[in-house]
Structure formats: structure tokens, C-alpha cells
Coordinates of C-alpha atoms and ligand atoms in Angstrom, one line a residue:
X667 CA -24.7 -3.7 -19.2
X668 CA -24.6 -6.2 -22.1
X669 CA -25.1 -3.2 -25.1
X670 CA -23.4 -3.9 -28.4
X671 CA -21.2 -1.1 -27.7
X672 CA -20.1 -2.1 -24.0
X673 CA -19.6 -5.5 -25.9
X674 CA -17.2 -4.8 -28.2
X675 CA -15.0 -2.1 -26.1
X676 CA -12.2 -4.7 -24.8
X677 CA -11.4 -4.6 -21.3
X678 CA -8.1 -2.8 -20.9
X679 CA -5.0 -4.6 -20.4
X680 CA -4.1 -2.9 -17.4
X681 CA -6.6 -0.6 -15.2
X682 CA -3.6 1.7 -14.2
X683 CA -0.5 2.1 -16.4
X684 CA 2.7 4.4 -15.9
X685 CA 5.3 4.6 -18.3
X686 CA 8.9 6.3 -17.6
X687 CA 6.4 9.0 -15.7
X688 CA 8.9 12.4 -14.6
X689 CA 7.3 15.1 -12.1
X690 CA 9.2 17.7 -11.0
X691 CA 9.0 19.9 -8.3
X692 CA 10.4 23.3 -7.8
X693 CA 11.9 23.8 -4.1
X694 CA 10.3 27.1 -2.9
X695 CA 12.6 29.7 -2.3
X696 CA 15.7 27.5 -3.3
X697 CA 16.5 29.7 -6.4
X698 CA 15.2 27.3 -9.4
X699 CA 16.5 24.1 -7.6
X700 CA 14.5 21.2 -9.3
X701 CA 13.3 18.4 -7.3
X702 CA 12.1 15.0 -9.3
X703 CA 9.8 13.6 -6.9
X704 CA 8.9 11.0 -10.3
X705 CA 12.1 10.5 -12.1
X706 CA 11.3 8.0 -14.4
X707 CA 8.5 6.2 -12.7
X708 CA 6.7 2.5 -14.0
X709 CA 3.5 1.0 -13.0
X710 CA 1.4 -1.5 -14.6
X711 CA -2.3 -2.4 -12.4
X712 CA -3.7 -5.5 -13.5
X713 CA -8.0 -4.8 -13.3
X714 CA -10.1 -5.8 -10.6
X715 CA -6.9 -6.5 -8.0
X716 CA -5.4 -4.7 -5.1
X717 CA -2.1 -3.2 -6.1
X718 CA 0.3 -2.0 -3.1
X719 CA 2.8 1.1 -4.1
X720 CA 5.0 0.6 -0.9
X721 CA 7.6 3.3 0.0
X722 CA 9.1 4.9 2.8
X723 CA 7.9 8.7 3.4
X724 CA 9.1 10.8 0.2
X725 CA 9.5 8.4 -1.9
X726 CA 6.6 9.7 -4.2
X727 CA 3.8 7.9 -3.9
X728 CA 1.6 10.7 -3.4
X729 CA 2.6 12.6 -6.1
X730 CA 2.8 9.3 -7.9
X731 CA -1.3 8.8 -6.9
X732 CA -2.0 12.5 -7.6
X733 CA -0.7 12.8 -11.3
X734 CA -2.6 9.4 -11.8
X735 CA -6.1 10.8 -10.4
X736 CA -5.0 14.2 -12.3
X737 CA -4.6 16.1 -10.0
X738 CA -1.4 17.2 -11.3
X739 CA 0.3 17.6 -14.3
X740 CA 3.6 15.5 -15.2
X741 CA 6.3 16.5 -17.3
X742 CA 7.2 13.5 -18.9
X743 CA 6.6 10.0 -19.8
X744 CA 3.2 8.5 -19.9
X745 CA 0.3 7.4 -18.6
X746 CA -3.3 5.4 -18.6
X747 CA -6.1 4.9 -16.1
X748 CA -9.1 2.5 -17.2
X749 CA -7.2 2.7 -20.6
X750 CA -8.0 6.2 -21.4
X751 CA -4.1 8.9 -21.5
X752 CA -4.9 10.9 -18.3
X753 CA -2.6 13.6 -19.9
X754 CA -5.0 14.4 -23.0
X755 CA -8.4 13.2 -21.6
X756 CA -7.7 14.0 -17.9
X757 CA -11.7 14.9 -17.6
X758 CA -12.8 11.2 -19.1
X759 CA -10.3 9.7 -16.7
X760 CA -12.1 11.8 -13.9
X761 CA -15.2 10.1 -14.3
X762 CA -14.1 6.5 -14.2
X763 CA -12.1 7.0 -10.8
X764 CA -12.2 7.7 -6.7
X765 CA -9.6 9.0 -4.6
X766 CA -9.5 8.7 -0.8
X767 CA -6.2 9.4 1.5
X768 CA -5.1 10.0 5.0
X769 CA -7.0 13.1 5.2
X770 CA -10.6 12.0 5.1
X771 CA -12.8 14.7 3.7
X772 CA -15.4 14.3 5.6
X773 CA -17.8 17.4 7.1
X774 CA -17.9 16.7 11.2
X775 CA -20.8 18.8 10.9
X776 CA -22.8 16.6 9.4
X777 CA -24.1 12.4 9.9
X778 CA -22.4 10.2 7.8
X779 CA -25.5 9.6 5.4
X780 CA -26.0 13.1 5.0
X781 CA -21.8 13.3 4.2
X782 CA -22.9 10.7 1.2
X783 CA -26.1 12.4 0.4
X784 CA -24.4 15.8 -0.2
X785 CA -21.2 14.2 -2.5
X786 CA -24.3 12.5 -4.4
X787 CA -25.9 15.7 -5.0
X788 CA -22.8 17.1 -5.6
X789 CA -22.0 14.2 -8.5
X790 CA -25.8 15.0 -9.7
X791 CA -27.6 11.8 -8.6
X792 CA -30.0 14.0 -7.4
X793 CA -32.4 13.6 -4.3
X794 CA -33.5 10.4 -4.5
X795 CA -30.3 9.0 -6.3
X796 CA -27.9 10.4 -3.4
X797 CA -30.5 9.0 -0.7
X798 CA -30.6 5.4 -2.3
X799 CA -26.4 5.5 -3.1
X800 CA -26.2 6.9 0.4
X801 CA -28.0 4.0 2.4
X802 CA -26.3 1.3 -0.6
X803 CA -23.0 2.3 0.7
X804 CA -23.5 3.0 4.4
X805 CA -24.5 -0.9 4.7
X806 CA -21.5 -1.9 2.6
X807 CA -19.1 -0.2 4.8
X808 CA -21.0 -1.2 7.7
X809 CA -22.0 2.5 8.8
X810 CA -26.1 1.5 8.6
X811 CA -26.1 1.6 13.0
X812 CA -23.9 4.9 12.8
X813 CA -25.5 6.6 9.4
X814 CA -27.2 9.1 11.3
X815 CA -24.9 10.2 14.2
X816 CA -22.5 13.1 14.0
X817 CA -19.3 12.2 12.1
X818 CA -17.6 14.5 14.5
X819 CA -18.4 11.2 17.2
X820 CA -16.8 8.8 14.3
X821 CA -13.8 6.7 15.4
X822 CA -10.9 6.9 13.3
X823 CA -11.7 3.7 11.4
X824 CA -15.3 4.7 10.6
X825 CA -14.1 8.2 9.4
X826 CA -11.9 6.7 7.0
X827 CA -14.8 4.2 6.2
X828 CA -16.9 7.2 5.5
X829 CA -14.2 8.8 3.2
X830 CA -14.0 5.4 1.7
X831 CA -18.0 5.3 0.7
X832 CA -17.8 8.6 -0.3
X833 CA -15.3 7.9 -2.7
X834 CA -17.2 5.0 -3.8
X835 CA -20.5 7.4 -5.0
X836 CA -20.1 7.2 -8.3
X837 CA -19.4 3.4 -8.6
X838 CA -15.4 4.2 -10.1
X839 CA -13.4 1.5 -11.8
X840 CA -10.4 3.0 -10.5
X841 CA -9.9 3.5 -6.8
X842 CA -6.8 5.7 -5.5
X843 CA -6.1 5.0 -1.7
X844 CA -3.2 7.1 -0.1
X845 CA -2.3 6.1 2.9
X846 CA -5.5 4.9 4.1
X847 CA -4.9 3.2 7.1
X848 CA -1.6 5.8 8.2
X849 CA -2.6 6.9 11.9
X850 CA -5.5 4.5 12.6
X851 CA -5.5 2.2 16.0
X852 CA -5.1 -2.0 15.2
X853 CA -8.6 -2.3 14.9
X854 CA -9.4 1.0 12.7
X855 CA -6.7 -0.4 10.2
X856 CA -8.9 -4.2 10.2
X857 CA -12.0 -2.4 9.3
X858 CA -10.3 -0.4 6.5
X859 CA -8.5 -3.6 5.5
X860 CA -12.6 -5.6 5.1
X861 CA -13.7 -2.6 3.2
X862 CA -11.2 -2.4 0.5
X863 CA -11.4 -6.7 0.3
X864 CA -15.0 -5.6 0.0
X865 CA -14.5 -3.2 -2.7
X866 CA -12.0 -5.8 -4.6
X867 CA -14.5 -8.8 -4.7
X868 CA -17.1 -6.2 -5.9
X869 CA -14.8 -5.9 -9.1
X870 CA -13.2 -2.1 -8.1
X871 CA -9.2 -2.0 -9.3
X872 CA -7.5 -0.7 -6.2
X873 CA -4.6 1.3 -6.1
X874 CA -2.7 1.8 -2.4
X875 CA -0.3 3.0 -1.0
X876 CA 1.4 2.3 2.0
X877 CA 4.5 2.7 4.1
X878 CA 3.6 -0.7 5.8
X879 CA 4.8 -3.5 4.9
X880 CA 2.1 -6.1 6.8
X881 CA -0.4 -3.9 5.1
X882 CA 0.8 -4.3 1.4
X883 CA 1.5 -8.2 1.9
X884 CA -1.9 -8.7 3.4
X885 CA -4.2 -6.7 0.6
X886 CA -2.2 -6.4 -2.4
X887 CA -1.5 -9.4 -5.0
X888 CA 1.0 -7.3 -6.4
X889 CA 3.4 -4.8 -5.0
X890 CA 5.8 -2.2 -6.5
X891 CA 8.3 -0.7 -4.5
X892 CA 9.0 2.8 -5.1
X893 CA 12.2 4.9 -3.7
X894 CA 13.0 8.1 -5.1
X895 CA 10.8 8.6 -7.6
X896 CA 11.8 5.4 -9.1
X897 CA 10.1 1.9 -9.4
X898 CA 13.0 -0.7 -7.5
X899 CA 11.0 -3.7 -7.6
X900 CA 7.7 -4.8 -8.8
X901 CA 6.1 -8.4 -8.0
X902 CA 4.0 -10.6 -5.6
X903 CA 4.5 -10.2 -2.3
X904 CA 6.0 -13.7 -1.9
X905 CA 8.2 -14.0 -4.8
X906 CA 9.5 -10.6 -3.4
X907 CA 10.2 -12.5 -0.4
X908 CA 12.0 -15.0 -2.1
X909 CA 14.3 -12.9 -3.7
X910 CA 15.6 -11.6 -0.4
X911 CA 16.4 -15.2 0.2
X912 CA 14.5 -18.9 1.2
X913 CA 13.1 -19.5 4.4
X914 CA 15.0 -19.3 7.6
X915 CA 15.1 -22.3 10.1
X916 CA 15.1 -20.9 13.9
X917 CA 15.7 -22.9 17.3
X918 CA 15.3 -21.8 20.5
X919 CA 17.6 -24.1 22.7
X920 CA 16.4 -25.2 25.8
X921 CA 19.6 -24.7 27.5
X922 CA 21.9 -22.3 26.7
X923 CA 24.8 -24.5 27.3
X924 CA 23.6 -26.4 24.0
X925 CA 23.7 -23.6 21.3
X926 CA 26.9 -24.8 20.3
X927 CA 25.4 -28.2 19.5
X928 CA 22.6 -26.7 17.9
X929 CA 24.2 -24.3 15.6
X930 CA 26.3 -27.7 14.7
X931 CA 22.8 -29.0 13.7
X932 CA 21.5 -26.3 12.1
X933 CA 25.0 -25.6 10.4
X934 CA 24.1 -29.0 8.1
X935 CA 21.3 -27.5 6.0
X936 CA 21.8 -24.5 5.7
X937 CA 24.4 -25.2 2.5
X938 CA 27.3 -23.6 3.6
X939 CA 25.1 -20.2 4.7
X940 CA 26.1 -17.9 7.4
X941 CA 24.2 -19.6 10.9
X942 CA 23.7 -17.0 13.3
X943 CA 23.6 -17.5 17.2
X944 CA 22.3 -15.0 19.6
X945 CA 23.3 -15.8 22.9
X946 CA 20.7 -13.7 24.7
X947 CA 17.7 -15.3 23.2
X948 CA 19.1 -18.2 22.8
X949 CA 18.5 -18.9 19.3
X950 CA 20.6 -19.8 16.3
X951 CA 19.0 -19.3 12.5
X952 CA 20.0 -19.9 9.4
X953 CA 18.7 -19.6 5.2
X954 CA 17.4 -22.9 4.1
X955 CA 16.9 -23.9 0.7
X956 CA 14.5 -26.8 1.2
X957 CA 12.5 -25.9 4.3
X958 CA 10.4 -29.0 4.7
X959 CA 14.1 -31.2 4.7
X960 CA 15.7 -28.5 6.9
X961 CA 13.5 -28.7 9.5
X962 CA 12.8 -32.7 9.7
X963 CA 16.5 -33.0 9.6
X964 CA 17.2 -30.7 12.5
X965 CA 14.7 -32.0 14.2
X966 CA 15.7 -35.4 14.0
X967 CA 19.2 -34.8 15.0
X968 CA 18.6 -32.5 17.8
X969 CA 16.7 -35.5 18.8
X970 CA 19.1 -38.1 18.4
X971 CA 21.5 -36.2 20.2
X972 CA 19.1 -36.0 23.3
X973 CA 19.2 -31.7 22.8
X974 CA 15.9 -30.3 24.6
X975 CA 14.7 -27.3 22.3
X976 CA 12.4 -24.9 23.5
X977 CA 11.2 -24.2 19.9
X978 CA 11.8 -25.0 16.6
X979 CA 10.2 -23.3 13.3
X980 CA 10.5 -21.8 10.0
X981 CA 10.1 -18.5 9.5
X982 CA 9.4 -16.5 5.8
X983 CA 11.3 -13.1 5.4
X984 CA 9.3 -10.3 5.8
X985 CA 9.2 -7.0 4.0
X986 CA 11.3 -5.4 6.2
X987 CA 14.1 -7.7 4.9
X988 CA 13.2 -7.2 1.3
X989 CA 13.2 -3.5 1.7
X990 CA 16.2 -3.5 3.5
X991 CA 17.8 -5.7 1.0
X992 CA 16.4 -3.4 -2.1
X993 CA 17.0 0.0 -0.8
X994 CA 19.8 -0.6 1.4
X995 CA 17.9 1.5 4.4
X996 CA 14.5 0.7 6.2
X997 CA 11.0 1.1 5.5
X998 CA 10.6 3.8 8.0
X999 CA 13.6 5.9 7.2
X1000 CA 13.6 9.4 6.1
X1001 CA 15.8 10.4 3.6
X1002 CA 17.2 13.7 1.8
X1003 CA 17.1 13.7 -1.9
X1004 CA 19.0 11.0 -4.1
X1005 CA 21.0 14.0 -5.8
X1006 CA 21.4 16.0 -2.3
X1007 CA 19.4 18.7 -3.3
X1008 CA 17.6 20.5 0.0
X1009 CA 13.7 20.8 -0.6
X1010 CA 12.4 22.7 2.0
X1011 CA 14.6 21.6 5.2
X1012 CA 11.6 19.9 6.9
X1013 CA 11.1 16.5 7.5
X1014 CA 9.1 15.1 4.9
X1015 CA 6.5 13.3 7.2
X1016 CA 5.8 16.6 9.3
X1017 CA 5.2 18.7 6.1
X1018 CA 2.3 16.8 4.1
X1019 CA -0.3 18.5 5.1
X1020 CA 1.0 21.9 4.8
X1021 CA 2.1 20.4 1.2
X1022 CA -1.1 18.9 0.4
X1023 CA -2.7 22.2 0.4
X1024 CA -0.2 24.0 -1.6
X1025 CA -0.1 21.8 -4.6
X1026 CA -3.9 21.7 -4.6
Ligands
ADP1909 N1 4.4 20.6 -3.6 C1 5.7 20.2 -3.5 N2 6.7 21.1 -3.7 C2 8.0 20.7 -3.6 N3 8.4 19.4 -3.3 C3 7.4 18.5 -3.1 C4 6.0 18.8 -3.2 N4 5.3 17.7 -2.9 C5 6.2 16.7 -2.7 N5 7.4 17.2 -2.8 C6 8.7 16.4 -2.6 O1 8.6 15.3 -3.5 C7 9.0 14.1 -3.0 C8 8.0 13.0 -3.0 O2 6.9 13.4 -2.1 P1 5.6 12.6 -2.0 O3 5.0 12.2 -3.3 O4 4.7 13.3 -1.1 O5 6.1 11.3 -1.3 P2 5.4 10.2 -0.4 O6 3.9 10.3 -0.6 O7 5.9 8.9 -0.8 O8 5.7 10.5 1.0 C9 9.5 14.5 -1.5 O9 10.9 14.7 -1.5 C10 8.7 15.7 -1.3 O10 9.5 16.5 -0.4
MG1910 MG1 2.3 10.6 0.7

């Protein structure tokens, strides 16, 4: 809407921002013992792009998400969604965001449009508003065939797609996404994945996070990585690739009895860099710094040297590498505490729910 007013409010610089953001936690029946789930936590969301919060279970992304919606207070630092302090205006902040998780809240009892028809009324659209919003989002989730069966016959996928539009009602700058793929089959995470690109090209800023690593690197432009309350890392997905190290260069030899000759090969570009040969698979790698020379040159003298390969092919690092490299354990791990403190003895995975419910 072209008003004067809407005109002359300037875009804010970043949809989401976290500064130095502290939430603590005290462990029940632990006598007092603090936890800092945030302990000094930075984010900055550019508008209208996915942003991936990747960490391993416990690391705090949902308390990260939940402070951020306003769901919970913090106890110190700072921070801004859609440019308005979600500490002192928590209620405007509200208004200009959706949240949807792992746990869709959606009523079995009822169809999906009828799910969307009630959060409408509930958001005061009122009959006709909810009805129209309702049908607007079933077709852009692709729900129109399914709109009026049970949700309680839903697949996983269209549940969370259903969570997704409901989230969506009110049309929010802002969108929060815990964990929304965590449990779905292959293809219930693709349809997930095709909503939220639809939300992005529609001009929605898109929070989410994730514990995997394919999903961040295939949605989000930018990533930050997030390990005990703490940011560790915070940039594309590829330049956080690159800072792992270049590209590796992989052979398969043909013959095992040729491995040696080929790690001689391989041993010439990759700069003096470790080359690794695993004998069962029969393939020797090694980091490259120019992969387009690297793999010409190997080429060329496996060639010369009459060596049959069986296959030959650079390969990027993945996340997994860069999250091993940056946290010094894996993606999936589960940890205790930085500071050693117990929280409640249970695996932090197993307790969400249970969790979930308390802090609400
Ligand atoms: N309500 C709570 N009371 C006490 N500790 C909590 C509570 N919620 C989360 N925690 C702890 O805070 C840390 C971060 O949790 P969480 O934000 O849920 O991480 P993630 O979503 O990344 O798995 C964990 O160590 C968890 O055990
Ligand atoms: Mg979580």
C-alpha cells in the first residue's frame, strides 16, 4: 500500500536482529543451578530471505526462536523483529509475525479449511474473511484436493503444510519455522521445502531452524551456526564450505593394484596436502586449491600413464565437515552443558515435548 505514511517508514535493515541475547534457565529441582540456554547469542536476518539457525539438539535454537516470537522473556542483550524491540513492544512484534514448529497445531478433528477458517476467526477476519484467507492459502500450499477431508487422514507433509498456512493467516513479515521438516518421510520434507520457497518468493522473511545440514544448504542464503547458546559461525552456505577447506579431488582406481600410482598422481595437486587412500573402496582424495587444474591434470596423467579409473570427480565439503570442523563434534551429537552443569538428566532430544509444554 503506496500511503504517504507506508512511504516514508524505511524498510528495516534487518527483518530479525539479536544482539549479545542471554536466556537462562533454571534446572528444576537442581537447587538454583542456572542453565544459559542463550549465553550471549547474535543474529542478524537480512528481509525477504530464508535464514537457516543450524545446530545440533540443545544447542538453543528453540529458545533462540521462542524469545524472538515472544514467547519468552530474555535476560539480557537485545533484540528486533521487523525493526520494532520485542522486549518493550512484544504485542506490536506479535502482529507482524508467524510461528510454526515440529508440533503442528492442527485440530484432527476438523478438515484442513475448516483448521484455517477457525485461526481466521480467531485472528478476527471474520466469516467471510477466514473463508476467502482459508481457500487463498489451501491453493498456495496445494491443500485445495484435500481442504475438506479430515486432517486426522493428513500425511505428515500435508500436516505440516497445514500448520504452515495456518501460520500464514495473517499475512506476517516474519515467519519462525522450528524444526519444520524434523520427523517427515523424503517426500513430506520436499513439499515443506516448495512451500517455504513459496513463501520466500512471495516476499515473507523466513527464519528456520534445523539440525540438517542438506536442509539449511538447500533453503537458506545465509546460515548461522549456533552451539551452546552461542553464535560459532555465521555466512553463506558455500563460503562456509570454503572455510572448512577447497574442493576435494576423488578417484576410484580401476584396479586396486594401481592406488599407489594414483595417489602418486593425485599427490601433485594437491600442494603438499595430506592424500588419503582407502584401500577398501579403492579411492584416494585429496584438498585441491584449483579444482578445474586438479582435475585436468590428474586426468591427463592417469592417462598418460595408461591407469584405468573407475571414477574421477570433485567433490565440495559438506556441512557435516564444516560442523565438524567448527564444533569439534557432529551435527547429530548430543551434548551435556558447556560448563558441566546437569539440567534435568534426560536426553535433550527425548524431553522437548514434555519441555515445550512447561515453558508455555
Ligand atoms: N524450560 C526449560 N527449562 C530448563 N532447561 C531448558 C528448558 N528449555 C530448554 N532448556 C535447555 O536449554 C538448552 C537449549 O534448549 P533448546 O533451545 O530447546 O535447544 P534446541 O532447540 O537447539 O534443541 C538445552 O540444554 C535444554 O536442555
Ligand atoms: Mg528445538
Amino acid at each position: 500500500m503506496s500511503t504517504p505514511m507506508s512511504m516514508s517508514e524505511t524498510r528495516p535493515r534487518y527483518a530479525v536482529l539479536a544482539e549479545g541475547l542471554v536466556k537462562r534457565y533454571r534446572a528444576r529441582g537442581r537447587g538454583g543451578v542456572e542453565k544459559r540456554a542463550l549465553d550471549g547469542f547474535d543474529l542478524a536476518v537480512r528481509p525477504g530471505t530464508v535464514h537457516g539457525l543450524l545446530g545440533p539438539n540443545g544447542a538453543g535454537k528453540t529458545t533462540a526462536v521462542r524469545v524472538l516470537a515472544t514467547l519468552l522473556r530474555y535476560d539480557g542483550g537485545r533484540a528486533e523483529v521487523a525493526g520494532i524491540d520485542v522486549g518493550r513492544e512484544p504485542r506490536r512484534v506479535r502482529s507482524r509475525i508467524g510461528l510454526a514448529g515440529q508440533y503442528a497445531a492442527v485440530d484432527e478433528g476438523l478438515t484442513g479449511r475448516q483448521n484455517l477458517e477457525m485461526f481466521g476467526r480467531l485472528f478476527h477476519l471474520g466469516n467471510r474473511g477466514a473463508r476467502q484467507r482459508a481457500g487463498e492459502l489451501l491453493e498456495r500450499f496445494g491443500l485445495v484436493e484435500a481442504a475438506d477431508r479430515s486432517a486426522k487422514e493428513y500425511s505428515g507433509g500435508m500436516r505440516r503444510r497445514l500448520d504452515l498456512a495456518s501460520s500464514m493467516i495473517l499475512s506476517p513479515d516474519v515467519l519462525f519455522l522450528d524444526e519444520p521438516t524434523t520427523g517427515l518421510d523424503p517426500r513430506g520434507r520436499g513439499e515443506v521445502w516448495d512451500a517455504i520457497r513459496a513463501l520466500v518468493a512471495g516476499g515473507t522473511t523466513v527464519l528456520l531452524t534445523t539440525q540438517y545440514l542438506d536442509e539449511a544448504d538447500k533453503l537458506a542464503s545465509h546460515i548461522t551456526v549456533i552451539d551452546r547458546g552461542r553464535a560459532i559461525a555465521d555466512d553463506t552456505p558455500d563460503a562456509l564450505k570454503n572455510r572448512v577447506g577447497g574442493d576435494r579431488i576423488e578417484v576410484v582406481a580401476a584396479d586396486p593394484g594401481d592406488l599407489a600410482a594414483v595417489a602418486r598422481a593425485v599427490e601433485r595437486v594437491a600442494g603438499g596436502g595430506l592424500v588419503l587412500t582407502d584401500d577398501t573402496t579403492r579411492r584416494v582424495h585429496a584438498q585441491v586449491a584449483d579444482r578445474v587444474a586438479a582435475l585436468t591434470e590428474v586426468a591427463r596423467s592417469l592417462q598418460d600413464d595408461r591407469i584405468a579409473v573407475e571414477d574421477i570427480g570433485l567433490r565440495r565439503p559438506s556441512l557435516d565437515d564444516v560442523f565438524l570442523r567448527l564444533t569439534g563434534h557432529g551435527a547429530g551429537a548430543d551434548r551435556t552443558p558447556a560448563d558441566g552443569t546437569p539440567t534435568d538428566g534426560t536426553p535433550a532430544g527425548d524431553t522437548q515435548v514434555v519441555r515445550e509444554g512447561a515453558a508455555a
